[in-house]
GROMACS .gro file of C-alpha atoms in nm:
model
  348
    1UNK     CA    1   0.000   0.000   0.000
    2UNK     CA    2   0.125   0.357  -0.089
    3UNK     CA    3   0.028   0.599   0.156
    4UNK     CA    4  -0.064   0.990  -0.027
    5UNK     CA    5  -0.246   1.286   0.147
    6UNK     CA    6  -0.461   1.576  -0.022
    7UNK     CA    7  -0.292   1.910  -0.028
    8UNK     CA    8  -0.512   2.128   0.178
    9UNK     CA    9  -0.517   2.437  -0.087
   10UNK     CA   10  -0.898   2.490   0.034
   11UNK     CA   11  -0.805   2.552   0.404
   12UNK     CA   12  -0.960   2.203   0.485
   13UNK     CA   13  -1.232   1.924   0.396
   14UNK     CA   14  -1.489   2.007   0.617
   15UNK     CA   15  -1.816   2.180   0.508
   16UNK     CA   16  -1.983   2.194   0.863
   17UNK     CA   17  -1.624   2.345   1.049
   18UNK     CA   18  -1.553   2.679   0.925
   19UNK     CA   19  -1.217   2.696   1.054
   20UNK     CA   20  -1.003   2.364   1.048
   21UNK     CA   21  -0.629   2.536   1.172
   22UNK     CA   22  -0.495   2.502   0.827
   23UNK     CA   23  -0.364   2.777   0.643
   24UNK     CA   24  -0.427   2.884   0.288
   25UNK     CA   25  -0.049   2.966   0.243
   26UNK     CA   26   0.215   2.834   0.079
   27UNK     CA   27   0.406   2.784   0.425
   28UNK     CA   28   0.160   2.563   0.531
   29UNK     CA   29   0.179   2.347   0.185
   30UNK     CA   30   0.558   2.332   0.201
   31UNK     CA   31   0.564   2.215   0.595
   32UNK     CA   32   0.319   1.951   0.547
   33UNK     CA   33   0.535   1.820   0.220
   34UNK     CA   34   0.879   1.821   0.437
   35UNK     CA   35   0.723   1.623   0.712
   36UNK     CA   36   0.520   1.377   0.467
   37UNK     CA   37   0.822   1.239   0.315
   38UNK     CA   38   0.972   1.221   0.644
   39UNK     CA   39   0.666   0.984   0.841
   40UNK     CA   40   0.657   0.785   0.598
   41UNK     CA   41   0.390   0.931   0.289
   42UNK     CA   42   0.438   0.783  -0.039
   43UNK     CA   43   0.296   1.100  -0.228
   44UNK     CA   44   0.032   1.388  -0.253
   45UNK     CA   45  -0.224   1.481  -0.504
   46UNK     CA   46  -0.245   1.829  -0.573
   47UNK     CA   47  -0.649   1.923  -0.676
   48UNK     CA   48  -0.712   2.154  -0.928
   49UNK     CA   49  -1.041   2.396  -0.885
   50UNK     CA   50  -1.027   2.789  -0.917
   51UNK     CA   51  -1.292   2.862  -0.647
   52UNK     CA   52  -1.293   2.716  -0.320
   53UNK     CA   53  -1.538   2.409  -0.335
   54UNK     CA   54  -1.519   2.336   0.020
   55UNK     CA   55  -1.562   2.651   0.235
   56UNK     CA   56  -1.749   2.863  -0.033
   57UNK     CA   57  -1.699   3.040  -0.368
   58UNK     CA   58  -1.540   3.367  -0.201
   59UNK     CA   59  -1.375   3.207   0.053
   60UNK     CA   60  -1.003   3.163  -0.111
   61UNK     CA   61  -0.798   2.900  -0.240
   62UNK     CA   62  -0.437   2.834  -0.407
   63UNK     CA   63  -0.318   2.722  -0.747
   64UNK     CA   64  -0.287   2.332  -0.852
   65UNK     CA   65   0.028   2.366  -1.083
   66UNK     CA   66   0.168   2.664  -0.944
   67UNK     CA   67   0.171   2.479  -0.595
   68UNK     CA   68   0.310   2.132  -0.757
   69UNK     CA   69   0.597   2.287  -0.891
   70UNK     CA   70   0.691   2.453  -0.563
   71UNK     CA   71   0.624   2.143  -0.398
   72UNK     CA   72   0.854   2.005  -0.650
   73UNK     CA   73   1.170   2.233  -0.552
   74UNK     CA   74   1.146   2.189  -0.154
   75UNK     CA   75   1.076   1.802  -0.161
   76UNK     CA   76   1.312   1.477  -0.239
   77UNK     CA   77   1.087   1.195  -0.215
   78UNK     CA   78   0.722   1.211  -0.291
   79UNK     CA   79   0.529   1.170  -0.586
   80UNK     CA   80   0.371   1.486  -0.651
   81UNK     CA   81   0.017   1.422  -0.886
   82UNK     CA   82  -0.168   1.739  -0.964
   83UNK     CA   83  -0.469   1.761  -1.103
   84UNK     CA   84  -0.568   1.887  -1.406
   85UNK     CA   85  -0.890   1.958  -1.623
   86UNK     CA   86  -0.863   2.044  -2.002
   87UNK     CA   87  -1.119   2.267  -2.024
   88UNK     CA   88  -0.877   2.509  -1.869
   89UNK     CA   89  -0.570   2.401  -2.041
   90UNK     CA   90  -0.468   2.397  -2.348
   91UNK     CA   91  -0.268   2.027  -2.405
   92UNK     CA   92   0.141   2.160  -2.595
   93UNK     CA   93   0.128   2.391  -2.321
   94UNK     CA   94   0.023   2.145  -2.037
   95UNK     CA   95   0.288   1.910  -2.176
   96UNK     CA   96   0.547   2.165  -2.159
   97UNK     CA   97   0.469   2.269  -1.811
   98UNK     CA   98   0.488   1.916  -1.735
   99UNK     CA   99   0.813   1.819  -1.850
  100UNK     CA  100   0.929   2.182  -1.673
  101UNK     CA  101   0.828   2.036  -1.325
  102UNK     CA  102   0.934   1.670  -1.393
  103UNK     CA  103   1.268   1.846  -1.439
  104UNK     CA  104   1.270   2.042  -1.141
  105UNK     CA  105   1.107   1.684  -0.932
  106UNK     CA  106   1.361   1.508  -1.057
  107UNK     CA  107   1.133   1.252  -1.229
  108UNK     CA  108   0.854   1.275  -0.952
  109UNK     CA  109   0.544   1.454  -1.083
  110UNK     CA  110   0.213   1.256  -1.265
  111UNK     CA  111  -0.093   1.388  -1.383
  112UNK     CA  112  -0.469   1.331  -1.204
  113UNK     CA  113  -0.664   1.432  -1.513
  114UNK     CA  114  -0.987   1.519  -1.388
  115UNK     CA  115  -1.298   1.595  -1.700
  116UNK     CA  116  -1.418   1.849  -1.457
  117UNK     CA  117  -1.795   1.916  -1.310
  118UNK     CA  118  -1.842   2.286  -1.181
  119UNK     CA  119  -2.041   2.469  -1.426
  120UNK     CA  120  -2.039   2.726  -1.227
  121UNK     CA  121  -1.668   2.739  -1.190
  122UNK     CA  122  -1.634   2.694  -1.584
  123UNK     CA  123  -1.875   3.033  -1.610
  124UNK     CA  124  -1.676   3.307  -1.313
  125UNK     CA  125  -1.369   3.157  -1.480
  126UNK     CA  126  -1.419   3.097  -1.838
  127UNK     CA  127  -1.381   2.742  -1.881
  128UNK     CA  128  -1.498   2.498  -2.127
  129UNK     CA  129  -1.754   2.347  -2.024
  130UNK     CA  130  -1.931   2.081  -2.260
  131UNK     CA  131  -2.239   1.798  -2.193
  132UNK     CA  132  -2.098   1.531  -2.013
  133UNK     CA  133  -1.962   1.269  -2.248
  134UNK     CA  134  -1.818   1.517  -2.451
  135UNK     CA  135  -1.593   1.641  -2.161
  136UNK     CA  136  -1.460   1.261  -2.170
  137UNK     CA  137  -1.376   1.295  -2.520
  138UNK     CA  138  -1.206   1.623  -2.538
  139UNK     CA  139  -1.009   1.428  -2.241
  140UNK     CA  140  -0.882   1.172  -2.431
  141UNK     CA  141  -0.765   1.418  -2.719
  142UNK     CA  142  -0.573   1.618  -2.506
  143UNK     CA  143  -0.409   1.341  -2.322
  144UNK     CA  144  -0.365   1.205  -2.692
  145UNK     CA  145  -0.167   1.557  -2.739
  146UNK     CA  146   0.080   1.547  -2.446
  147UNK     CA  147   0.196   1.228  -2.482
  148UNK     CA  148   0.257   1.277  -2.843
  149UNK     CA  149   0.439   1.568  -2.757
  150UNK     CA  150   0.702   1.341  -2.484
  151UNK     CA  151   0.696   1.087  -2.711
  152UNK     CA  152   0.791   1.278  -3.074
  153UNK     CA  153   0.961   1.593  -3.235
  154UNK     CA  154   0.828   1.730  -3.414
  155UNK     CA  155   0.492   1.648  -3.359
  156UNK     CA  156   0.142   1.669  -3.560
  157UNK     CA  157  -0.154   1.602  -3.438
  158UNK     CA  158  -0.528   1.695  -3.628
  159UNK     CA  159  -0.811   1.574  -3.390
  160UNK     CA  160  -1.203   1.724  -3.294
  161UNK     CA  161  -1.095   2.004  -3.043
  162UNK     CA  162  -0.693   2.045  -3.082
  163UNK     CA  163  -0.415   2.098  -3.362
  164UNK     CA  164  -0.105   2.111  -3.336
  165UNK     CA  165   0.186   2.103  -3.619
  166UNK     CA  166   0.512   2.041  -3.609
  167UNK     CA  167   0.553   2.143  -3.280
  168UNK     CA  168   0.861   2.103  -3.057
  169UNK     CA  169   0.904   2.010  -2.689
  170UNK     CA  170   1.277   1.979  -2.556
  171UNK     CA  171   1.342   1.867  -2.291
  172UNK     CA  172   1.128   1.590  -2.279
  173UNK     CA  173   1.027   1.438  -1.921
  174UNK     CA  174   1.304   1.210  -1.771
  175UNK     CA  175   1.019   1.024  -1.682
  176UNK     CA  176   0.710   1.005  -1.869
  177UNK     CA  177   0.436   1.112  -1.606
  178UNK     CA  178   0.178   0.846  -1.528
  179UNK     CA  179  -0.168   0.974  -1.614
  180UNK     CA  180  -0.428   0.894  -1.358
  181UNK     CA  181  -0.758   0.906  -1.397
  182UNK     CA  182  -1.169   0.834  -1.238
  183UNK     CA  183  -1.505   0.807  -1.362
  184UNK     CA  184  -1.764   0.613  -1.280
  185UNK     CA  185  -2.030   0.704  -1.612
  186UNK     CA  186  -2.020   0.462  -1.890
  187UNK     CA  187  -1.870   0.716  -2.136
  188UNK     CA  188  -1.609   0.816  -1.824
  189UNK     CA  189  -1.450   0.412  -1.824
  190UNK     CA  190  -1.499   0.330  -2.165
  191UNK     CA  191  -1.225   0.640  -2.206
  192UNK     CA  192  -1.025   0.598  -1.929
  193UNK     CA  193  -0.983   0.248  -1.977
  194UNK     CA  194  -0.799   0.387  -2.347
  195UNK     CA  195  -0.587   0.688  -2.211
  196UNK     CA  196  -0.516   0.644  -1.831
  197UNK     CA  197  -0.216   0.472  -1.659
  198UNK     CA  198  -0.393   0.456  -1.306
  199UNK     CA  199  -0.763   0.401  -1.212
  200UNK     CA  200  -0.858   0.637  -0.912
  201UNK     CA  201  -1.215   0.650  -0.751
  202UNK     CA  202  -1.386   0.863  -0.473
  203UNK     CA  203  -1.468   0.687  -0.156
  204UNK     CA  204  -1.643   0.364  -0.141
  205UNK     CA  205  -1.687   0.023   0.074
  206UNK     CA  206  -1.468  -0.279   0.000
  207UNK     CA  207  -1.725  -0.457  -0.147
  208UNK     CA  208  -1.792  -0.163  -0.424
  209UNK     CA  209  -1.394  -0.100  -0.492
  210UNK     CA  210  -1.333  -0.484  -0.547
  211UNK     CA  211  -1.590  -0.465  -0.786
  212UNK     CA  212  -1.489  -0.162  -0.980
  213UNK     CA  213  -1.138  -0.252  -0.978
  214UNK     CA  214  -1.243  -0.628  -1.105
  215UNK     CA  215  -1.459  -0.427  -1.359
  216UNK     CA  216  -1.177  -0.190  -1.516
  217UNK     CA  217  -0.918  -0.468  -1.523
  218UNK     CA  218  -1.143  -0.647  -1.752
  219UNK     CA  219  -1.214  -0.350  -1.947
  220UNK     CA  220  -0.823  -0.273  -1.985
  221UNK     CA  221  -0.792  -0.667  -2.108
  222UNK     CA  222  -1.073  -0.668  -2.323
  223UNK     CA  223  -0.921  -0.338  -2.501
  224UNK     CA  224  -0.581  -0.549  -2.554
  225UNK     CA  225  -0.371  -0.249  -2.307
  226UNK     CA  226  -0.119  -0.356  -1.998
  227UNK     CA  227  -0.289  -0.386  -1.690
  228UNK     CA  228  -0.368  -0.027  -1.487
  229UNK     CA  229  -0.040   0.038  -1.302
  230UNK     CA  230  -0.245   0.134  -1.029
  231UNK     CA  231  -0.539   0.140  -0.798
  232UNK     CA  232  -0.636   0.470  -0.643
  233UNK     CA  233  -0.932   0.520  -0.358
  234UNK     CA  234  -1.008   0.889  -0.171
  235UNK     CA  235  -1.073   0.862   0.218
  236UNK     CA  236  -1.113   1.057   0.516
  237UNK     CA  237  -0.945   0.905   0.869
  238UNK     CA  238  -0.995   0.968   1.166
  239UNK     CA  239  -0.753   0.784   1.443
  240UNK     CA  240  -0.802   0.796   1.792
  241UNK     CA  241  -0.707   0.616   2.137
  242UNK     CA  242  -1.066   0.460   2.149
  243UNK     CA  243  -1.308   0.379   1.927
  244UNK     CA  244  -1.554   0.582   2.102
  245UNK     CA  245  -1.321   0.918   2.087
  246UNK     CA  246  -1.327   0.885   1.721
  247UNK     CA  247  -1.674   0.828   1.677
  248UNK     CA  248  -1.737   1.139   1.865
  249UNK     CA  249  -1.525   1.295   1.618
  250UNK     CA  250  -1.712   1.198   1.287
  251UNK     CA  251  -2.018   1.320   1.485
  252UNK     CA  252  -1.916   1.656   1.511
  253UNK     CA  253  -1.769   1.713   1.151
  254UNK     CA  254  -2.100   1.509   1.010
  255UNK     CA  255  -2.352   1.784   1.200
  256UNK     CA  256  -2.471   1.930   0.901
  257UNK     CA  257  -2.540   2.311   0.879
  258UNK     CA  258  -2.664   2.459   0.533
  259UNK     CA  259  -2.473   2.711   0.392
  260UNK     CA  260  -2.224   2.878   0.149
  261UNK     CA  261  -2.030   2.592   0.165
  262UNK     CA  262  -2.304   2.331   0.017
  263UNK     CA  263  -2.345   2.559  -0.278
  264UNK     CA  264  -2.135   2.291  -0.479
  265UNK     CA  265  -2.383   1.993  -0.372
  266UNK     CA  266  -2.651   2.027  -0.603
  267UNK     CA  267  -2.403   2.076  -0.945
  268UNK     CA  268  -2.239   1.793  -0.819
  269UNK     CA  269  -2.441   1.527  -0.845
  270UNK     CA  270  -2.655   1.714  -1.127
  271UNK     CA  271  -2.327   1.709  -1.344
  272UNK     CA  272  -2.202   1.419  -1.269
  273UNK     CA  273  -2.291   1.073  -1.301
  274UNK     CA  274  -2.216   0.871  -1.014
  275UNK     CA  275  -2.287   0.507  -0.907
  276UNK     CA  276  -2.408   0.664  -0.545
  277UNK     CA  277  -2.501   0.975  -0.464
  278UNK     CA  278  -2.380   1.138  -0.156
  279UNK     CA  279  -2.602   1.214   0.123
  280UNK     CA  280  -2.571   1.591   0.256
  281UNK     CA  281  -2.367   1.413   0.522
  282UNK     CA  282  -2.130   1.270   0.346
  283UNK     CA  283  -2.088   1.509   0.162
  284UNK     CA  284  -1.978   1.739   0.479
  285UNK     CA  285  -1.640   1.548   0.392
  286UNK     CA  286  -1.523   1.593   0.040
  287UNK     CA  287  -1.474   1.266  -0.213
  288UNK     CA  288  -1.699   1.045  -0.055
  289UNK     CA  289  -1.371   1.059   0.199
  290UNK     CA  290  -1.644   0.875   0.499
  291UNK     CA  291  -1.785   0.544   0.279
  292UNK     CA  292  -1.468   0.359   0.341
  293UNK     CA  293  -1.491   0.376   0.735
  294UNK     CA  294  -1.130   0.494   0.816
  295UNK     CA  295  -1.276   0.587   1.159
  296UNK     CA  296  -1.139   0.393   1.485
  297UNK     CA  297  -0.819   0.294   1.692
  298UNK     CA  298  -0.500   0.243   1.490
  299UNK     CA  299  -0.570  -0.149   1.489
  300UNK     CA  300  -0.913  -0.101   1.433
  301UNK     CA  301  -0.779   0.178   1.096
  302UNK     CA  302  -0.491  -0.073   0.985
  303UNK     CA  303  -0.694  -0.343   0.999
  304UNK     CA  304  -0.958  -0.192   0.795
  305UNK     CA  305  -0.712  -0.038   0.516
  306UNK     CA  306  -0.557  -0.401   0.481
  307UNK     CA  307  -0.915  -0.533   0.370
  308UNK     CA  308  -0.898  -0.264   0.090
  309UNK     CA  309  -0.538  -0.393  -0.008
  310UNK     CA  310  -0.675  -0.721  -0.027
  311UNK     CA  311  -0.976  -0.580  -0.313
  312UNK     CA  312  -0.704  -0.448  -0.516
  313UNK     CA  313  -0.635  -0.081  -0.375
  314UNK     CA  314  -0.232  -0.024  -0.371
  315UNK     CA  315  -0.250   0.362  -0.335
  316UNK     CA  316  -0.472   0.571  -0.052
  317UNK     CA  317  -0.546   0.936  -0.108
  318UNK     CA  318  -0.606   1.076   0.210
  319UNK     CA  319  -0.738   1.391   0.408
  320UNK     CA  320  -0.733   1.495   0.727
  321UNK     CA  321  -0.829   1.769   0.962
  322UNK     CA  322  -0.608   1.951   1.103
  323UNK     CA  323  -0.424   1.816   0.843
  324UNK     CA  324  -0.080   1.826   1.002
  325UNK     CA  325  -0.144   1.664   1.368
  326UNK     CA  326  -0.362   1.389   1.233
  327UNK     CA  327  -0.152   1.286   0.979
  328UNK     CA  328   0.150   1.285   1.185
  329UNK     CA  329  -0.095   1.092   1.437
  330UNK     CA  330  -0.131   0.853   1.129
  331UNK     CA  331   0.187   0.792   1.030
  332UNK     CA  332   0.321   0.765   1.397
  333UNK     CA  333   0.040   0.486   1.479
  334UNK     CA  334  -0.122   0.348   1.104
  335UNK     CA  335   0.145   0.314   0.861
  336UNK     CA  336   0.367   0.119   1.087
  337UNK     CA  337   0.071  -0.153   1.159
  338UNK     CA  338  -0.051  -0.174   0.791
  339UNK     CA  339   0.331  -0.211   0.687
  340UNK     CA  340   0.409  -0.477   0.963
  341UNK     CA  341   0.404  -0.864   0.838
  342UNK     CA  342   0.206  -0.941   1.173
  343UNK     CA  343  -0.198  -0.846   1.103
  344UNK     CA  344  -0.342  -0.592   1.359
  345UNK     CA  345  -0.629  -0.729   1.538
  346UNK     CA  346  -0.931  -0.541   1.557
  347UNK     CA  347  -1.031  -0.382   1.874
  348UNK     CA  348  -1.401  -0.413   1.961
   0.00000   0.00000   0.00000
């Protein structure tokens, strides 16, 4: 299992808290880097939206790429995946930025390419924003694009929403960054399963991630591709002496309270097309982060992230809040259990 963590560029996860101790600096983003690498995180995954999703549309917010490339320069060991949605890119550039902060990482950054949601985002910032399966196939185009561009100079390409001719890239990435992708729509797997590296979902129960990953390996062998290099999931932990402690916990970030910070909820799951809907609850956490039931003692956390392992999940995406004490809580007391050869018991 590869342990990442969200960057907190939002100043949190929590819709019902309105202040979670966590910075919307750069400071803050560098600090919790430097002490990932060091207790024992695999990676972090940058998200890319240009209004703040969590807390509110005025409330403010940082930069995806911006951030990733500075996280680049003051790190040594972790993977560094920002996300990324065409409709406000345009795909020689994208590729060029790319290989600019693979340089700098040393051969550490990959792509989450994400075919985006927020119409309302799209209109106070000018994105494209197309019908659903369209979205998934400008995707694939522009994917189509950048790795042309690592792969060949110069390079052509004549396609539905891009052209490029004869253009040059130099340098190209030491190391070809690994696309990742989710979607859980028909149209969303059918291209993913053609242009992705890595399959990554929101939140879900063992029982639904052993079936989707069962589901997109067949897809990949039916399409006649190598298998997905990876196996992605979302979550939200909380880790505490007791399990009652942390089910206090998850009822005090789960209190819902309407307000500027649900004003996402309803294009959400109106622009989307999801296999389950979140309830307002869950959706006080962002991703889905509560259906996999990281909530508990250490034993009672490990325990539960090893029955994930065993449906197929090799890489965690997690959040926490405040970001930096829990997740030096987790790595102290999680990542040394899951990691052991000896099984943690559950607690009850």
């Amino acid at each position: 299992m590869r342990f990442g963590y969200w960057t907190p560029l939002f100043g949190g996860w929590l819709r019902n808290v309105d202040d979670e101790q966590m910075p919307v600096t750069f400071d803050y983003v560098k600090l919790l880097a430097q002490r990932a690498e060091r207790i024992g995180f695999d990676l972090t995954l940058v998200p890319e939206l240009n209004l703040n999703d969590i807390k509110g549309v005025a409330a403010p917010s940082l930069e995806a790429w911006a951030l990733a490339a500075a996280i680049a320069a003051t790190t040594e060991r972790l993977e560094i995946m920002a996300a990324m949605r065409p409709g406000y890119h345009l795909p020689a550039v994208t590729a060029k930025q790319a290989a600019t902060i693979d340089d700098i990482s040393g051969g550490r950054f990959t792509f989450n390419v994400v075919s985006a949601w927020w119409a309302e985002e799209a209109r106070q910032y000018g994105g494209i924003f197309s019908e659903h399966d369209d979205r998934y196939k400008r995707t694939a185009e522009f994917v189509e694009v950048m790795k042309g561009l690592w792969r060949e100079t110069p390079y052509s390409f004549h396609g539905e929403y891009y052209d490029v001719e004869n253009a040059h890239l130099e340098p190209k990435p030491r190391v070809t960054p690994r696309i990742y992708a989710g979607g859980e729509s028909e149209a969303g797997k059918a291209s993913i399963t053609h242009y992705a590296d890595a399959y990554v979902t929101h939140g879900g129960t063992v029982e639904e991630l052993r079936t989707k990953i069962a589901e997109m390996r067949r897809r990949r062998d039916d399409a006649g591709l190598p298998p997905f290099e990876a196996f992605g999931m979302a979550a939200y932990a909380i880790v505490r002496e007791t399990e009652e402690e942390a089910q206090a916990e998850l009822a005090r970030i789960t209190d819902v309270q309407h307000g500027g910070a649900y004003e996402s909820y309803q294009d959400f799951i109106s622009k989307s097309q999801l296999e389950h809907v979140p309830s307002l609850e869950d959706y006080s956490v962002s991703n889905r982060g509560l259906r996999p039931q990281f909530v508990g003692t250490p034993e009672q956390v490990a325990a539960r992230i090893r029955e994930y392992e065993d449906a197929g999940v090799d890489t965690l995406l997690l959040q926490f809040s405040p970001q930096l004490e829990e997740m030096e809580r987790f790595g102290e007391q999680v990542i040394p259990l899951v990691r052991a050869s000896v099984p943690a018991e559950v607690v009850s």
